[in-house]
PDB file of C-alpha atoms in Angstrom:
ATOM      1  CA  UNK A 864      30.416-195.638 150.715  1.00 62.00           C
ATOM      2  CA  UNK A 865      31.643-195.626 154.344  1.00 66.00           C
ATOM      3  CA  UNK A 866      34.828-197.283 153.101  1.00 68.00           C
ATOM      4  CA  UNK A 867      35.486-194.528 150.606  1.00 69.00           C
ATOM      5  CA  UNK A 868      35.228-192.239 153.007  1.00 74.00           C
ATOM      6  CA  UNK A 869      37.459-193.683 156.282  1.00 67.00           C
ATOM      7  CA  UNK A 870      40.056-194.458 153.385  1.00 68.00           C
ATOM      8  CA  UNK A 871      39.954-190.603 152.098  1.00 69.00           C
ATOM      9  CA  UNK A 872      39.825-189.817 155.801  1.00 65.00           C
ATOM     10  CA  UNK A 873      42.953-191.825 156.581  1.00 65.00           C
ATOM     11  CA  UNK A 874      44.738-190.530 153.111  1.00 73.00           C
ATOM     12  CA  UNK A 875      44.355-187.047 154.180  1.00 69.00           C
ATOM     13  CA  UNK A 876      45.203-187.612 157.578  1.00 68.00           C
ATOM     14  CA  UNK A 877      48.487-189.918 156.759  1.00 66.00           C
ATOM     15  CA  UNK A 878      50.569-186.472 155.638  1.00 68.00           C
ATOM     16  CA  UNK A 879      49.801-184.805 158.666  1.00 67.00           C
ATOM     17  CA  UNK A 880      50.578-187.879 161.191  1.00 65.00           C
ATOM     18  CA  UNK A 881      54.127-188.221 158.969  1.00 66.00           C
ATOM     19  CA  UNK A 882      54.642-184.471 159.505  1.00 65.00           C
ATOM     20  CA  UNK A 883      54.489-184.549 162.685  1.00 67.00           C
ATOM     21  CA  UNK A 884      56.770-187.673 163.273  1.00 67.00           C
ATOM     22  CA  UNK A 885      59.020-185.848 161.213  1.00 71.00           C
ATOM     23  CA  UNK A 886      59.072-183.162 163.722  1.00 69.00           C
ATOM     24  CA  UNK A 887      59.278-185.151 166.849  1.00 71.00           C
ATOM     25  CA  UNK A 888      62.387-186.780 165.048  1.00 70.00           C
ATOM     26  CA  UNK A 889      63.912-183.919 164.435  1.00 73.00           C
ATOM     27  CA  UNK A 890      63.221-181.983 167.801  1.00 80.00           C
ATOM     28  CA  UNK A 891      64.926-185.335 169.638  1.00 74.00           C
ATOM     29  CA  UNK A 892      67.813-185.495 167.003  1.00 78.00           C
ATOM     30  CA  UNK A 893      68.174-181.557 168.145  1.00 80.00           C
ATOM     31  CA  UNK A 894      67.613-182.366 171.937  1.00 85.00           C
ATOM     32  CA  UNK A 895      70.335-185.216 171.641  1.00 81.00           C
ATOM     33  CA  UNK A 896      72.725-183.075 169.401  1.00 82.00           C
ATOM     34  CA  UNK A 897      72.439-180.464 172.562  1.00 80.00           C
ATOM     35  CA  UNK A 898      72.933-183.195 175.183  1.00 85.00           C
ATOM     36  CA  UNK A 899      76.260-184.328 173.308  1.00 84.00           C
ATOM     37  CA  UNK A 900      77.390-180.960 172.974  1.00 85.00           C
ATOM     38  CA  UNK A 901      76.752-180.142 176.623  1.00 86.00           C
ATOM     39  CA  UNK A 902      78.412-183.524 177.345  1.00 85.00           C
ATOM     40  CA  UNK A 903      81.410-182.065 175.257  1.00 87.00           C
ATOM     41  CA  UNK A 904      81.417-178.842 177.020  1.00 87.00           C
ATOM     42  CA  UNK A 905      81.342-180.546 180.783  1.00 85.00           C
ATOM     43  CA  UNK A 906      84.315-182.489 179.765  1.00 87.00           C
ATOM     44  CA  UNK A 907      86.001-179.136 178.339  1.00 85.00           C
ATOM     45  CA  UNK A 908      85.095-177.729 181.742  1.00 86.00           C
ATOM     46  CA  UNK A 909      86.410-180.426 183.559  1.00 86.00           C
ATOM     47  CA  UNK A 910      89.324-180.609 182.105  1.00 88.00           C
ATOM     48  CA  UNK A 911      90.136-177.041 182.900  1.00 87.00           C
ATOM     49  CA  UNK A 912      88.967-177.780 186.345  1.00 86.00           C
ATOM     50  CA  UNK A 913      91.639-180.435 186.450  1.00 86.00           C
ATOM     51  CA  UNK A 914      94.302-178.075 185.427  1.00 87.00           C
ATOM     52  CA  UNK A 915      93.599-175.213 187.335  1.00 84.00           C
ATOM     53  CA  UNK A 916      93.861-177.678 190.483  1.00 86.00           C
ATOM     54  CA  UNK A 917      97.288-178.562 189.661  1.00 85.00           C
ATOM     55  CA  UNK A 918      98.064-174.818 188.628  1.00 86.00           C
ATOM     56  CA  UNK A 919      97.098-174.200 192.360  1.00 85.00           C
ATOM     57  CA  UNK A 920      98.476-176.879 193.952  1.00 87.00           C
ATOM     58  CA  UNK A 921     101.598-175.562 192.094  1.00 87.00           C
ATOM     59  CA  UNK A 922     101.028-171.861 192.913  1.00 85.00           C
ATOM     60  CA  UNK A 923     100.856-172.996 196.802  1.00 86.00           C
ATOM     61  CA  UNK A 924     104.099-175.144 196.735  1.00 86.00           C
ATOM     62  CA  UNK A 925     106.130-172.450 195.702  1.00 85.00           C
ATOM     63  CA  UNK A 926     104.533-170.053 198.061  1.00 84.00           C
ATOM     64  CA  UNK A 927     105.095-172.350 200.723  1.00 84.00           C
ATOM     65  CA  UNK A 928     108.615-172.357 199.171  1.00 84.00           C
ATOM     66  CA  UNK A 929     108.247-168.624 199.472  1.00 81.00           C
ATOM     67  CA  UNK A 930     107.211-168.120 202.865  1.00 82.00           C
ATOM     68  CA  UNK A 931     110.638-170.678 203.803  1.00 83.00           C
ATOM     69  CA  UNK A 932     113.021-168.384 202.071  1.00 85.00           C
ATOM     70  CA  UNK A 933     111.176-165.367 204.008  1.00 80.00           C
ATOM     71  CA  UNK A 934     111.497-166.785 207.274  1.00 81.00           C
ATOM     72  CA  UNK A 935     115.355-168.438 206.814  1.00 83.00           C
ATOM     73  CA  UNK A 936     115.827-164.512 205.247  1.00 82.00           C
ATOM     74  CA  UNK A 937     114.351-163.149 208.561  1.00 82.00           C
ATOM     75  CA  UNK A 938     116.310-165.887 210.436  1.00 78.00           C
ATOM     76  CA  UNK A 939     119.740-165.292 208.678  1.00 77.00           C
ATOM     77  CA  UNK A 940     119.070-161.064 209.178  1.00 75.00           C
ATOM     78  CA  UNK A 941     118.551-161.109 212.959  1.00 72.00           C
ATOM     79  CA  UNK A 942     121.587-163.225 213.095  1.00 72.00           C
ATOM     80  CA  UNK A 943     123.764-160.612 210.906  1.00 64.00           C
ATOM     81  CA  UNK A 944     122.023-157.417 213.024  1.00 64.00           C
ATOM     82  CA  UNK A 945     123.281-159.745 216.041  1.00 63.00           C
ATOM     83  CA  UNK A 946     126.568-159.613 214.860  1.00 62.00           C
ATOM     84  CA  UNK A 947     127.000-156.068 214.029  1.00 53.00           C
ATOM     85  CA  UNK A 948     126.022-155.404 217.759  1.00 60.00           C
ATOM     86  CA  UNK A 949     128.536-158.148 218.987  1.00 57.00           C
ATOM     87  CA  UNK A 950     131.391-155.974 216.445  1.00 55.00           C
ATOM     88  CA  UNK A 951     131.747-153.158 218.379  1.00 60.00           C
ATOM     89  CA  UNK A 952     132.028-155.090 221.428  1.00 61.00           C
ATOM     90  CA  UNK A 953     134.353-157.311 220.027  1.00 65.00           C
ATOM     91  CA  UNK A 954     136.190-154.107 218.563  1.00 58.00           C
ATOM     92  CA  UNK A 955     136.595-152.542 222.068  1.00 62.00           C
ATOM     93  CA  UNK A 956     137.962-155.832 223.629  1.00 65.00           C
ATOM     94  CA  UNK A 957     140.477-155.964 220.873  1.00 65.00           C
ATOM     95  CA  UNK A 958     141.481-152.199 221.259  1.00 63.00           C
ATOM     96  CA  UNK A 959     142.304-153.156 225.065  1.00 64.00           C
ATOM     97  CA  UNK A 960     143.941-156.510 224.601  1.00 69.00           C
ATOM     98  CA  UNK A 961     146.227-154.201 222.210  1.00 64.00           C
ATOM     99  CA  UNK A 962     146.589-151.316 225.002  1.00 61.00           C
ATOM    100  CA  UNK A 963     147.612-153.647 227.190  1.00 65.00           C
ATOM    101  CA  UNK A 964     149.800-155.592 225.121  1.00 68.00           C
ATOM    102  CA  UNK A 965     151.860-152.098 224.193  1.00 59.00           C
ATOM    103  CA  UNK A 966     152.196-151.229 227.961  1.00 63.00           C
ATOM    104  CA  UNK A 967     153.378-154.991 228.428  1.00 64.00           C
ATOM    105  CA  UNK A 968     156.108-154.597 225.234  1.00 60.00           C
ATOM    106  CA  UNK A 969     157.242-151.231 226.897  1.00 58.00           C
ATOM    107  CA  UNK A 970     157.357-152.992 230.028  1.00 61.00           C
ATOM    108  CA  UNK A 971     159.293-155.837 228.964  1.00 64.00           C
ATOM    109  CA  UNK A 972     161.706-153.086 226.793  1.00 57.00           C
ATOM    110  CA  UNK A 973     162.193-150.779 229.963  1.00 57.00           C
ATOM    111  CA  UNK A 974     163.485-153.481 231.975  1.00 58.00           C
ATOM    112  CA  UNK A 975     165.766-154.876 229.244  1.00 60.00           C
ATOM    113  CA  UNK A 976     167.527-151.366 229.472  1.00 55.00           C
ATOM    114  CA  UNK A 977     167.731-151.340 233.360  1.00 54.00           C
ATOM    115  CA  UNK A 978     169.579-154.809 233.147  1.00 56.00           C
ATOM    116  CA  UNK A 979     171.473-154.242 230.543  1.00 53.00           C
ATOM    117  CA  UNK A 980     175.055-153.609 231.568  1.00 50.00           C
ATOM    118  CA  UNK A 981     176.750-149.952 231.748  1.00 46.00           C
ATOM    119  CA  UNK A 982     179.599-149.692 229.250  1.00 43.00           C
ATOM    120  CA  UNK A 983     183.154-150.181 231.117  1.00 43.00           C
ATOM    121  CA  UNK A 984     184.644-146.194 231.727  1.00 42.00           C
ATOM    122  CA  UNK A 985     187.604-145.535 229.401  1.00 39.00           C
ATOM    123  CA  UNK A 986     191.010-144.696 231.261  1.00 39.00           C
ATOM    124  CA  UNK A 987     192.334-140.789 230.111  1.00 39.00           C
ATOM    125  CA  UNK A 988     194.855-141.229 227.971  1.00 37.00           C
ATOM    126  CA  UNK A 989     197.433-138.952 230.449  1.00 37.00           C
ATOM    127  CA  UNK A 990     196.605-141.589 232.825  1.00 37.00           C
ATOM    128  CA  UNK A 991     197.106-144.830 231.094  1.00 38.00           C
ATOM    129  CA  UNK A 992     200.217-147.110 232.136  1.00 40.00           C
ATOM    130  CA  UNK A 993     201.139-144.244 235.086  1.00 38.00           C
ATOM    131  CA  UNK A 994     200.909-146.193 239.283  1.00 42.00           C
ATOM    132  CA  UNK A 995     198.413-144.516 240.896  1.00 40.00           C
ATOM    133  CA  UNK A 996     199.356-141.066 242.442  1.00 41.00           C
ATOM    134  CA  UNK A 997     200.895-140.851 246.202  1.00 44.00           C
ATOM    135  CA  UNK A 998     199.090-140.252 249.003  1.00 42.00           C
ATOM    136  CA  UNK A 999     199.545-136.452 250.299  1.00 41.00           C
ATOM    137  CA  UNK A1000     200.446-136.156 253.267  1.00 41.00           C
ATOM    138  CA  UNK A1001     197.910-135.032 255.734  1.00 45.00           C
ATOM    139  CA  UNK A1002     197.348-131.439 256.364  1.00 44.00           C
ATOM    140  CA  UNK A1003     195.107-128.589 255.512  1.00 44.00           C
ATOM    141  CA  UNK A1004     193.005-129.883 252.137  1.00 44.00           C
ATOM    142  CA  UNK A1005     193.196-127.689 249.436  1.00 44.00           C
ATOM    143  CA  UNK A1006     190.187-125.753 247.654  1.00 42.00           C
ATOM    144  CA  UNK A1007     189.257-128.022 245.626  1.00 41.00           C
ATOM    145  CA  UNK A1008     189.245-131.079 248.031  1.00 40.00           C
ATOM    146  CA  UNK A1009     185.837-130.771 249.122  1.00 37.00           C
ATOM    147  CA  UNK A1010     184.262-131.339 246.020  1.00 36.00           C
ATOM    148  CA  UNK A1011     186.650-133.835 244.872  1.00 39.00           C
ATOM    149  CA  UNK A1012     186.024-135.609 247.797  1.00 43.00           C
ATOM    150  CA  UNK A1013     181.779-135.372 247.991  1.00 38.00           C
ATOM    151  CA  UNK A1014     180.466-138.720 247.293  1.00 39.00           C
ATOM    152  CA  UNK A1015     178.917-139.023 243.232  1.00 40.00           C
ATOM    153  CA  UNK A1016     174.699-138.172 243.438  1.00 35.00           C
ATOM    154  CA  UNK A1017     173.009-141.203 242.916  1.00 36.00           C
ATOM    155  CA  UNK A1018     172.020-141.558 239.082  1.00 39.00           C
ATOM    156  CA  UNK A1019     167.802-140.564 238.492  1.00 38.00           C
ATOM    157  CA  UNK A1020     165.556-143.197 238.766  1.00 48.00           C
ATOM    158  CA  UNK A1021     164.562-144.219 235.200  1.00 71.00           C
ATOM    159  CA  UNK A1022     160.519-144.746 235.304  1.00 79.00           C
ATOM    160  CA  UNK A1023     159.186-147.225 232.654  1.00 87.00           C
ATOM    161  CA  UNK A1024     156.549-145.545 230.445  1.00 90.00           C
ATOM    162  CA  UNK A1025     153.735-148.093 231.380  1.00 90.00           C
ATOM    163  CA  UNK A1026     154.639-147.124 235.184  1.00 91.00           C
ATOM    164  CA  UNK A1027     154.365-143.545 234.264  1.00 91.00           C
ATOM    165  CA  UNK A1028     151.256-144.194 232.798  1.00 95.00           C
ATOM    166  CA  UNK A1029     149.408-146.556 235.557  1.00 94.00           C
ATOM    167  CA  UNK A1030     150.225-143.798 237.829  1.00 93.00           C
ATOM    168  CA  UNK A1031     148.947-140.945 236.499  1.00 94.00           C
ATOM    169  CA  UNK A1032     145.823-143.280 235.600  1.00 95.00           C
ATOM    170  CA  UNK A1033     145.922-143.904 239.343  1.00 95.00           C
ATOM    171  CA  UNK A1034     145.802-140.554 240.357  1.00 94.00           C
ATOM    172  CA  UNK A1035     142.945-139.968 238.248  1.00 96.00           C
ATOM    173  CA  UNK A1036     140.814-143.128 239.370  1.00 96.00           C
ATOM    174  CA  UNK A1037     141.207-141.674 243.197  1.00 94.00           C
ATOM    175  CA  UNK A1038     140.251-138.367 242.361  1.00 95.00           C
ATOM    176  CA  UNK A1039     143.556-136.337 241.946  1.00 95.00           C
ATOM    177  CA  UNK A1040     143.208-134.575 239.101  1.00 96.00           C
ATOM    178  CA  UNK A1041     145.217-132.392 239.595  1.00 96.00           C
ATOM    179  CA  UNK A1042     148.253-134.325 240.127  1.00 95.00           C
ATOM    180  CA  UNK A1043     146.600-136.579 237.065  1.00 95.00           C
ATOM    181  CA  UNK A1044     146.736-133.773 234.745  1.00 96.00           C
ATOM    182  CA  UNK A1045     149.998-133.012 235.351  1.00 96.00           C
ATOM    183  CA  UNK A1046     151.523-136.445 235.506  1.00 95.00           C
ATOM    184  CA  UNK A1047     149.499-137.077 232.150  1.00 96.00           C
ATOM    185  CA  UNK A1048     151.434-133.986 230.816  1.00 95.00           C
ATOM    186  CA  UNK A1049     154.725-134.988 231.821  1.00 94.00           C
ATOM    187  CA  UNK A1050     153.850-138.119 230.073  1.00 95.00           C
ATOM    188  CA  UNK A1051     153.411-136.550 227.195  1.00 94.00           C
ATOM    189  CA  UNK A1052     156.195-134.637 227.235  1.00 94.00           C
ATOM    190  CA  UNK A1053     158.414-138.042 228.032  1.00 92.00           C
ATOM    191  CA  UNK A1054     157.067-140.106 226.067  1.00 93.00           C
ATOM    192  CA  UNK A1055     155.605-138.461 222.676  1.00 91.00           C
ATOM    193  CA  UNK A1056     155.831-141.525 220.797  1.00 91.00           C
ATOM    194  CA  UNK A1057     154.147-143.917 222.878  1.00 90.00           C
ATOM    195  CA  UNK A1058     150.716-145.364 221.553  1.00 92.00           C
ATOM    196  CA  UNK A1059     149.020-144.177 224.839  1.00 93.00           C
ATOM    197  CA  UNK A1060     149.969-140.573 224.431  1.00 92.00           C
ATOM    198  CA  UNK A1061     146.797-140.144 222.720  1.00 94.00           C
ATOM    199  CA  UNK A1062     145.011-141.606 225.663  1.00 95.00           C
ATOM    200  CA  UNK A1063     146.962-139.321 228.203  1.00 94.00           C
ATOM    201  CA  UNK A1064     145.725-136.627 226.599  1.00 95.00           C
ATOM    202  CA  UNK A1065     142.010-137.971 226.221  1.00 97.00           C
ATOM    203  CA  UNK A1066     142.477-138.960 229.893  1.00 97.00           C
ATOM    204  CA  UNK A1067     143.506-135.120 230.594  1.00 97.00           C
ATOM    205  CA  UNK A1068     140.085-133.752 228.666  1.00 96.00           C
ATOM    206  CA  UNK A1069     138.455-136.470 231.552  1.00 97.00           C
ATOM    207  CA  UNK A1070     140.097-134.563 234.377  1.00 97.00           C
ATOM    208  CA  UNK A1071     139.178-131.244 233.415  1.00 97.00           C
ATOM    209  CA  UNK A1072     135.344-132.836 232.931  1.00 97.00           C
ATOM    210  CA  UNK A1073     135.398-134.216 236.033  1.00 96.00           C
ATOM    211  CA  UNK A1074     136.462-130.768 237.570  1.00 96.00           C
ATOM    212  CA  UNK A1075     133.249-129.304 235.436  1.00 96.00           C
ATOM    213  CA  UNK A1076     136.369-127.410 233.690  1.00 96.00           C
ATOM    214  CA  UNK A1077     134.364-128.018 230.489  1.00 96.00           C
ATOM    215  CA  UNK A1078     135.656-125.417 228.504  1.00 96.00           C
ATOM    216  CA  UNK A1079     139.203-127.047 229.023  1.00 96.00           C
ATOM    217  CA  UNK A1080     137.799-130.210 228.514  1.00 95.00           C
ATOM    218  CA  UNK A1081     136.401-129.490 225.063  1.00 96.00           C
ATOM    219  CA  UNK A1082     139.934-128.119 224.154  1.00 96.00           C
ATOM    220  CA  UNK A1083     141.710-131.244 225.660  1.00 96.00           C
ATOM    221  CA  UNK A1084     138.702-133.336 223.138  1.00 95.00           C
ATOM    222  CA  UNK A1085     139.489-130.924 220.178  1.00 96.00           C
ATOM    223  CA  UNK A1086     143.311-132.130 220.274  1.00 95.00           C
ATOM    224  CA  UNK A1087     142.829-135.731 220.318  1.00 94.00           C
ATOM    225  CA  UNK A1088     140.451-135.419 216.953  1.00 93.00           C
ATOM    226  CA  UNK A1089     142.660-133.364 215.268  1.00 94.00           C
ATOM    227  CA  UNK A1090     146.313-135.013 216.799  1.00 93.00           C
ATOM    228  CA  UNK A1091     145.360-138.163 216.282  1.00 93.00           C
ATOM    229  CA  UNK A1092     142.469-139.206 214.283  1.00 92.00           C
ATOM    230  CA  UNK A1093     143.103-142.445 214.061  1.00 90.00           C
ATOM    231  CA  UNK A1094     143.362-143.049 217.479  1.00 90.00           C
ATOM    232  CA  UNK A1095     141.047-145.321 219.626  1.00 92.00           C
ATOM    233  CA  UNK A1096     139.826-142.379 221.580  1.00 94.00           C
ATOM    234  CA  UNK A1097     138.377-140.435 219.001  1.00 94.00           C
ATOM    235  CA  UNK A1098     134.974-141.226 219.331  1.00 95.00           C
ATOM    236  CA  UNK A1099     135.001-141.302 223.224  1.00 95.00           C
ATOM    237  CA  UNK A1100     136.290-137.865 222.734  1.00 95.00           C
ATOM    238  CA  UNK A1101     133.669-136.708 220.452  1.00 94.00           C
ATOM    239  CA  UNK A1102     130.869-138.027 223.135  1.00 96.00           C
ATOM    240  CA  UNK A1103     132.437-135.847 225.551  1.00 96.00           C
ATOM    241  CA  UNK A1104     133.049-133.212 223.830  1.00 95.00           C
ATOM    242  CA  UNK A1105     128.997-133.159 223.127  1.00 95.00           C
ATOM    243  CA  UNK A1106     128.269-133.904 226.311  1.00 97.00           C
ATOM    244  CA  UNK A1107     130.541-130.316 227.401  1.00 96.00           C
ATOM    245  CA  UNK A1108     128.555-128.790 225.458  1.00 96.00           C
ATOM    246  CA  UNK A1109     125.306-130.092 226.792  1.00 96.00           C
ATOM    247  CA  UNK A1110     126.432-128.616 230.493  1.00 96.00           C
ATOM    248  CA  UNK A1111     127.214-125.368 229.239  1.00 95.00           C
ATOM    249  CA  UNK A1112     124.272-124.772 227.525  1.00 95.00           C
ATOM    250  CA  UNK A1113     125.237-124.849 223.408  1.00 95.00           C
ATOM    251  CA  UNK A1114     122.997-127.173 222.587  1.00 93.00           C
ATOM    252  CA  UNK A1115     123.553-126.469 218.887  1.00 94.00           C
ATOM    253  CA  UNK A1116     127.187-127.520 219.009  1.00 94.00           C
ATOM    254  CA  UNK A1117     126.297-130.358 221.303  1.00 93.00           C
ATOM    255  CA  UNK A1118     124.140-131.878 218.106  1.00 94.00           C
ATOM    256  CA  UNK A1119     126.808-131.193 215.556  1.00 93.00           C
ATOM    257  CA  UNK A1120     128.859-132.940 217.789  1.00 92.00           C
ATOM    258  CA  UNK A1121     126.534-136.581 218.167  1.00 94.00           C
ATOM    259  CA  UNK A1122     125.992-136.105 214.770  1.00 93.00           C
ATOM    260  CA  UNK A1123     129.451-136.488 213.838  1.00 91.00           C
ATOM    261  CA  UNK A1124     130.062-139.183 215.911  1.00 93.00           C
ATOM    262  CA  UNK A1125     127.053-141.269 214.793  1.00 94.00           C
ATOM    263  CA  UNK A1126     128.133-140.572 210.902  1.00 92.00           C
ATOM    264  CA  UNK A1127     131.621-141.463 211.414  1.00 90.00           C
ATOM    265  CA  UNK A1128     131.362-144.170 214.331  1.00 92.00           C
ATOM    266  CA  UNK A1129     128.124-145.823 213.812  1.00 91.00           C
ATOM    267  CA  UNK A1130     129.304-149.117 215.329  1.00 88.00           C
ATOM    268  CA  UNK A1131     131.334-147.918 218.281  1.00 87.00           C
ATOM    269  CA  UNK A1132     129.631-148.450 221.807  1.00 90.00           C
ATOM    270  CA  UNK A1133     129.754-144.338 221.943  1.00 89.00           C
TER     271      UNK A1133
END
């Protein structure tokens, strides 16, 4: 009887202990299907790690690239602003080499003149082929003998423009100006060709500044814009001329005056 009932006992307790094998099975199949899928998803994840570290290792060689170009761009833009600052300079020097270069050619073609040999008198054609006329004999001299016999006036000294020049820049330099205004005039006058006679006539507006004649002056610094704007004084002239104005009180002209000059010379020294 006991037998009968352990081996119902067992029969009815076999389906549940199978059941719930069943169920462990199929929780660890589930438990190792999530393992391999997190296993799968690490290595996903890696992977991206991977290739974002060469993506950055990438994205910080060519900024370091970058940051080269940005400092050979800084490097190569001081030296260009270094330049333009050496340009007017270098302008300036030029402009004098060339000043002094044109006094030296006039120089050079002044004394070429003075050496160069008069052309021979020609003889009056009454005169030619007759012996020279007799002596008279000595007595009262006529009317005319007095002038005939007044020794010639000596011929006028021909000055050399670049002497004409130096002096009246002389005069100037010690404080004449005066005589400097008027020797720059007469250089003018003498020489209206010459590639200083824009200078004379800056150097004239300098005079009349110096004498606090500014009213002259800015007259003097009107003609050298308008007589000769492409001359090398022109925005010297302008500074002064704004400058007049400062010491006689326009203020308003004074500023149109810079501002002109720093629009249309923005490299000069001025």
């Amino acid at each position: 009887m006991s037998r009968k009932i352990l081996g119902a006992v067992l029969i009815l307790t076999l389906p549940w202990a199978l059941a719930g094998q069943s169920k462990e099975k199929k929780t660890y199949e589930l438990i190792y299907q999530d393992v391999q899928a997190l296993k799968e998803q690490a290595q996903d994840l890696r992977a991206r790690v991977d290739r974002s570290a060469e993506d950055l290792r990438a994205v910080r060689q060519e900024l370091k690239t970058l940051a080269e170009l940005v400092r050979q761009f800084i490097v190569d833009q001081a030296a260009v602003k270094d330049d333009v600052r050496a340009v007017p300079a270098q302008y300036q020097d030029l402009l004098r080499r060339l000043d002094q270069l044109s006094l030296d050619v006039q120089k050079l073609s002044a004394d070429l003149a003075a050496t160069r040999p008069a052309p021979p008198a020609e003889t009056p054609p009454e005169k030619a082929g007759k012996e020279p006329a007799q002596k008279k004999p000595e007595g009262k001299p006529g009317p005319g003998a007095a002038a005939a016999q007044a020794p010639a006036a000596p011929p006028a000294s021909n000055i050399s423009p670049t002497e004409a020049y130096r002096m009246a820049y002389n005069d100037y330099l010690k404080g004449n100006y005066d005589l400097a205004v008027e020797s720059f005039k007469l250089y003018r006058q003498q020489f209206p060709n010459s590639p200083l006679a824009d200078n004379a006539l800056y150097w004239i507006g300098e005079c009349h500044f110096s004498q606090k004649r500014f009213l002259e002056a800015i007259d003097d610094f009107n003609e050298v814009v308008v007589a000769y704007p492409e001359g090398d004084k022109v925005a010297a002239a302008y500074l002064k001329k704004g400058i007049s104005f400062v010491e006689l009180g326009r203020k308003d002209e004074a500023l149109a005056a810079f501002k002109l000059l720093v629009s249309k010379y923005p490299l000069q020294d001025e």
